[in-house]
Each structure stands twice: as C-alpha cells, then as structure tokens.
Amino acid sequence: MAKKPAPDETAAPLVPRAGGVDALREAAAGCRACELWERGTQTVFGAGPQGARIVFVGEQPGNEEDLAGAPFVGPSGKLLDQGLEAAGIDRSLAYVTNVVKHFKWEPRGKRRIHAKPNAREIAACRPWLDAELAAVKPLAVVCLGATAAQALLGRGFRVTQSRGELLERTGLAPWVMATVHPSSVLRAPDDESRRRERARFFEDLAKLAPLVRR
Ligand code: URA
C-alpha cells in the first residue's frame, strides 16, 4: 500500500531546480503529494512552449484530459481554442495548465463526475504551478474560473465582479486577467445564454491580443 501523504505535504520537495518545463513535467509524473494521484489515470501537466507569452490556468483536468494526459483537450479546450482564434492569438503563444494536476472525480453510474478540489489539494499542487510560471515567464497569466482566480489572486477575488480586468503588479506576471471557465459557458442553460456567455468570454480573451502582439 502506498504511504498516505501527510496533511501538510506539498509537491515542493519534488520540484527540480533546473531543466525547465520538460524537467518539471517529468518530475510531476510521479507526484503523490496529495491523494488525488490514486484516483486519476495520470498527472496532467501543463502543455505549450516554454517561451509562451500567455499562461492559461484552469482548475483541474477533466475526464478527457485525464485519459489523454494533456490539459484542455476536451470541450473546454476547444472553446478556448476558438476564442484564441477569434482574437487572432496564435495558439502557439499559449501555455495551458491547471491549479491541480490530477482529475478529481466521483463515480455516478458508469460516469466519472468532476469533483471540486479542496484547499489541501490545491496547496499540495501549488509548487508545480509556481515552477511553471517561473519557467515560462509569461507576459500574461489568465485565470479561467474561480478556482484558478482565487488560488492566484486571493480567496476574496470575485470573477463575477472583476472578470476581464487587466491587473498589474500582482507579482505573477506583468499582466494578469481572470475570466470565467469555458465549462461555465458550455453549461449555460439555453442557446441564448450560451451565445451571450460565449461572446463575453471571447471579448475577455480579445483584450489579450494587443499585449501579446507588442
Ligand atoms: N477544465 C480545466 O480546468 N482544465 C482542463 O484541463 C480541462 C477542463
């Protein structure tokens, strides 16, 4: 039986000091700093070029990402890609990652249903995200949804109030923005609200275009 992680254990001792994102990804593959590794198929580390200008941070991999071993390859990732294309932002300028690198899920019949990561799981995984930001050094960090926004900008941050605002002097990157998670757009209750939420999400992403074209 694998040893249970201590309640205050984090990934920090596993983080390599050199070697960039590839070394981080390799080390994170064996991460057991919280118990989620037992539930997920594999660690889903960030993806994209080390020299990316924008880092998008989501909550955690979903079902498809867990199986594929890559972030934002499912429906949320497709909507993000469409938003980047609409904004004229080259996808190769973006690195995508998550606050938590294992899929947390609960069984419902034969399906695996997303479960929200808790504060302990987020804290255990945080050293990976900090190391990714330090390695990529993006011009802009974009938090997708409340979990990412509150992890990076503080528990009091409200995406509903401050979405789309370009923030400076956060200590994370020259620019930081939070917007909704693309899954919330996909979950909008009817066609009309889905169209509206998609347009608002795309408008937020469009604000990044002038920054990365500089
Ligand atoms: N949702 C996320 O937050 N991240 C992913 O990688 C996929 C869906």
Short mmCIF file of C-alpha atoms and ligand atoms in Angstrom, two decimals:
data_model
loop_
_atom_site.label_atom_id
_atom_site.label_comp_id
_atom_site.label_asym_id
_atom_site.label_seq_id
_atom_site.Cartn_x
_atom_site.Cartn_y
_atom_site.Cartn_z
CA MET A 1 0.00 0.00 0.00
CA ALA A 2 1.25 3.47 -0.88
CA LYS A 3 2.04 5.76 2.03
CA LYS A 4 -0.63 8.35 2.78
CA PRO A 5 0.61 11.93 2.21
CA ALA A 6 0.99 13.97 5.42
CA PRO A 7 -1.75 16.63 5.85
CA ASP A 8 0.65 19.48 5.15
CA GLU A 9 2.65 17.74 2.42
CA THR A 10 3.19 19.63 -0.81
CA ALA A 11 4.97 18.93 -4.08
CA ALA A 12 7.78 21.35 -3.17
CA PRO A 13 10.48 18.71 -2.47
CA LEU A 14 9.85 17.13 -5.88
CA VAL A 15 10.29 20.30 -7.93
CA PRO A 16 13.57 20.19 -9.91
CA ARG A 17 15.62 23.39 -9.79
CA ALA A 18 16.73 23.22 -13.42
CA GLY A 19 15.66 21.79 -16.75
CA GLY A 20 12.63 23.97 -17.48
CA VAL A 21 9.13 22.77 -18.15
CA ASP A 22 10.21 19.38 -19.51
CA ALA A 23 12.02 18.53 -16.28
CA LEU A 24 9.02 19.70 -14.27
CA ARG A 25 6.65 17.54 -16.31
CA GLU A 26 8.83 14.50 -15.85
CA ALA A 27 9.08 15.00 -12.09
CA ALA A 28 5.36 15.71 -11.70
CA ALA A 29 4.52 12.39 -13.35
CA GLY A 30 5.39 10.68 -10.06
CA CYS A 31 3.77 13.23 -7.73
CA ARG A 32 1.95 11.77 -4.74
CA ALA A 33 1.82 14.91 -2.60
CA CYS A 34 -1.94 14.53 -2.16
CA GLU A 35 -4.27 11.59 -2.54
CA LEU A 36 -5.63 12.51 -5.96
CA TRP A 37 -2.94 10.55 -7.78
CA GLU A 38 -4.76 7.37 -6.76
CA ARG A 39 -7.98 8.47 -8.46
CA GLY A 40 -6.57 9.96 -11.63
CA THR A 41 -5.19 7.96 -14.53
CA GLN A 42 -2.05 10.08 -14.66
CA THR A 43 -0.63 13.50 -13.84
CA VAL A 44 -1.84 16.03 -16.41
CA PHE A 45 0.89 18.63 -16.52
CA GLY A 46 0.84 21.92 -18.41
CA ALA A 47 1.44 21.98 -22.15
CA GLY A 48 2.77 24.55 -24.57
CA PRO A 49 6.04 26.17 -25.47
CA GLN A 50 8.42 27.21 -22.72
CA GLY A 51 8.57 30.66 -24.34
CA ALA A 52 4.78 31.14 -24.37
CA ARG A 53 3.55 34.70 -23.84
CA ILE A 54 0.31 33.74 -22.13
CA VAL A 55 -0.30 31.09 -19.50
CA PHE A 56 -3.92 29.97 -19.10
CA VAL A 57 -4.67 28.38 -15.74
CA GLY A 58 -7.74 26.19 -15.26
CA GLU A 59 -8.93 24.26 -12.25
CA GLN A 60 -8.03 20.63 -12.89
CA PRO A 61 -8.02 18.22 -15.82
CA GLY A 62 -11.39 16.83 -16.85
CA ASN A 63 -12.29 13.31 -17.89
CA GLU A 64 -10.84 13.61 -21.40
CA GLU A 65 -7.67 15.32 -20.21
CA ASP A 66 -7.16 12.61 -17.60
CA LEU A 67 -7.33 9.92 -20.26
CA ALA A 68 -5.23 11.84 -22.82
CA GLY A 69 -2.64 13.10 -20.31
CA ALA A 70 -2.86 16.63 -21.72
CA PRO A 71 -4.73 19.72 -20.48
CA PHE A 72 -7.63 21.41 -22.28
CA VAL A 73 -8.10 18.81 -24.99
CA GLY A 74 -11.84 18.33 -24.30
CA PRO A 75 -14.83 20.63 -24.91
CA SER A 76 -13.50 23.44 -22.68
CA GLY A 77 -10.18 23.40 -24.51
CA LYS A 78 -11.94 23.53 -27.87
CA LEU A 79 -13.88 26.62 -26.79
CA LEU A 80 -10.67 28.22 -25.54
CA ASP A 81 -9.01 27.49 -28.90
CA GLN A 82 -11.95 29.06 -30.75
CA GLY A 83 -11.72 32.15 -28.54
CA LEU A 84 -8.00 32.48 -29.24
CA GLU A 85 -8.56 32.10 -32.94
CA ALA A 86 -11.34 34.72 -32.88
CA ALA A 87 -8.98 37.07 -31.02
CA GLY A 88 -6.22 36.47 -33.57
CA ILE A 89 -3.94 34.99 -30.91
CA ASP A 90 -1.67 32.29 -32.23
CA ARG A 91 -2.28 29.13 -30.17
CA SER A 92 1.48 28.54 -30.14
CA LEU A 93 1.85 31.65 -27.96
CA ALA A 94 -0.11 29.94 -25.19
CA TYR A 95 0.79 27.51 -22.43
CA VAL A 96 -2.17 25.84 -20.73
CA THR A 97 -2.17 24.33 -17.28
CA ASN A 98 -4.25 23.77 -14.17
CA VAL A 99 -4.09 24.59 -10.47
CA VAL A 100 -4.44 20.87 -9.69
CA LYS A 101 -2.77 18.31 -11.92
CA HIS A 102 -4.89 15.23 -11.23
CA PHE A 103 -8.53 14.66 -12.14
CA LYS A 104 -10.72 14.55 -9.04
CA TRP A 105 -13.93 12.71 -9.69
CA GLU A 106 -16.79 10.84 -8.08
CA PRO A 107 -18.49 7.83 -9.66
CA ARG A 108 -22.04 8.29 -10.89
CA GLY A 109 -23.18 5.10 -12.51
CA LYS A 110 -20.55 4.38 -15.14
CA ARG A 111 -19.55 8.04 -15.41
CA ARG A 112 -16.79 9.92 -13.65
CA ILE A 113 -18.20 13.22 -12.46
CA HIS A 114 -15.95 16.20 -11.78
CA ALA A 115 -15.48 16.97 -8.08
CA LYS A 116 -14.05 20.29 -6.89
CA PRO A 117 -10.52 20.13 -5.48
CA ASN A 118 -10.24 21.20 -1.84
CA ALA A 119 -7.84 23.70 -0.28
CA ARG A 120 -5.42 20.98 0.80
CA GLU A 121 -5.19 19.51 -2.72
CA ILE A 122 -4.72 22.97 -4.22
CA ALA A 123 -1.97 23.82 -1.72
CA ALA A 124 -0.21 20.47 -2.27
CA CYS A 125 -0.10 21.05 -6.04
CA ARG A 126 0.76 24.75 -5.95
CA PRO A 127 4.56 24.36 -6.20
CA TRP A 128 4.10 22.92 -9.70
CA LEU A 129 2.16 25.95 -10.88
CA ASP A 130 4.66 28.35 -9.31
CA ALA A 131 7.50 26.48 -11.02
CA GLU A 132 5.69 26.54 -14.38
CA LEU A 133 5.19 30.31 -14.14
CA ALA A 134 8.84 30.76 -13.16
CA ALA A 135 10.00 28.65 -16.12
CA VAL A 136 7.69 30.13 -18.76
CA LYS A 137 7.84 33.76 -17.55
CA PRO A 138 4.74 34.78 -19.49
CA LEU A 139 3.66 38.32 -20.27
CA ALA A 140 0.15 37.48 -19.14
CA VAL A 141 -1.47 34.92 -16.85
CA VAL A 142 -5.14 34.23 -17.41
CA CYS A 143 -7.13 32.55 -14.65
CA LEU A 144 -10.03 30.55 -16.05
CA GLY A 145 -12.72 30.38 -13.39
CA ALA A 146 -12.94 30.97 -9.68
CA THR A 147 -10.67 28.15 -8.51
CA ALA A 148 -7.72 29.46 -10.51
CA ALA A 149 -8.53 33.11 -9.76
CA GLN A 150 -8.82 32.57 -6.02
CA ALA A 151 -5.71 30.37 -5.90
CA LEU A 152 -3.63 33.02 -7.66
CA LEU A 153 -5.32 36.30 -6.68
CA GLY A 154 -6.67 35.53 -3.22
CA ARG A 155 -9.77 33.98 -1.68
CA GLY A 156 -11.62 37.29 -1.83
CA PHE A 157 -11.30 37.61 -5.62
CA ARG A 158 -14.67 37.51 -7.38
CA VAL A 159 -14.61 36.59 -11.08
CA THR A 160 -18.18 37.85 -11.42
CA GLN A 161 -17.10 41.34 -10.34
CA SER A 162 -13.64 41.60 -11.88
CA ARG A 163 -13.63 39.43 -14.99
CA GLY A 164 -11.81 40.85 -17.96
CA GLU A 165 -9.84 43.40 -15.93
CA LEU A 166 -6.15 43.53 -16.78
CA LEU A 167 -4.30 43.62 -13.47
CA GLU A 168 -0.73 44.79 -13.00
CA ARG A 169 1.66 44.35 -10.08
CA THR A 170 0.29 41.02 -8.91
CA GLY A 171 3.80 39.56 -8.74
CA LEU A 172 2.72 36.74 -11.07
CA ALA A 173 3.37 38.29 -14.49
CA PRO A 174 3.29 41.79 -15.99
CA TRP A 175 -0.44 41.26 -16.71
CA VAL A 176 -2.99 39.06 -15.05
CA MET A 177 -6.61 38.63 -16.02
CA ALA A 178 -9.37 36.42 -14.72
CA THR A 179 -12.35 35.33 -16.72
CA VAL A 180 -14.91 32.58 -16.50
CA HIS A 181 -14.04 28.95 -17.02
CA PRO A 182 -15.05 27.85 -20.54
CA SER A 183 -17.04 24.97 -18.99
CA SER A 184 -19.40 27.53 -17.44
CA VAL A 185 -20.12 28.86 -20.94
CA LEU A 186 -20.83 25.33 -22.16
CA ARG A 187 -23.12 24.73 -19.19
CA ALA A 188 -25.26 27.83 -19.81
CA PRO A 189 -28.89 26.75 -19.54
CA ASP A 190 -30.15 27.64 -23.03
CA ASP A 191 -28.93 28.62 -26.50
CA GLU A 192 -29.46 32.31 -25.97
CA SER A 193 -27.43 32.50 -22.74
CA ARG A 194 -24.80 30.19 -24.19
CA ARG A 195 -24.38 32.56 -27.16
CA ARG A 196 -24.19 35.55 -24.84
CA GLU A 197 -21.68 33.94 -22.46
CA ARG A 198 -19.53 32.76 -25.35
CA ALA A 199 -19.43 36.30 -26.76
CA ARG A 200 -18.44 37.72 -23.34
CA PHE A 201 -15.73 35.07 -22.91
CA PHE A 202 -14.36 35.85 -26.38
CA GLU A 203 -14.42 39.59 -25.56
CA ASP A 204 -12.29 38.94 -22.47
CA LEU A 205 -9.80 36.91 -24.49
CA ALA A 206 -9.62 39.63 -27.15
CA LYS A 207 -8.17 42.00 -24.52
CA LEU A 208 -5.02 39.89 -24.52
CA ALA A 209 -4.32 40.33 -28.21
CA PRO A 210 -2.68 43.78 -28.03
CA LEU A 211 -0.47 42.65 -25.14
CA VAL A 212 0.99 39.66 -26.90
CA ARG A 213 1.41 41.45 -30.23
CA ARG A 214 3.73 44.04 -28.73
N1 URA B 1 -11.02 22.09 -17.30
C1 URA B 1 -9.90 22.57 -16.72
O1 URA B 1 -9.94 23.40 -15.82
N2 URA B 1 -8.75 22.13 -17.18
C2 URA B 1 -8.65 21.25 -18.15
O2 URA B 1 -7.53 20.90 -18.50
C3 URA B 1 -9.83 20.79 -18.76
C4 URA B 1 -11.01 21.22 -18.31
#
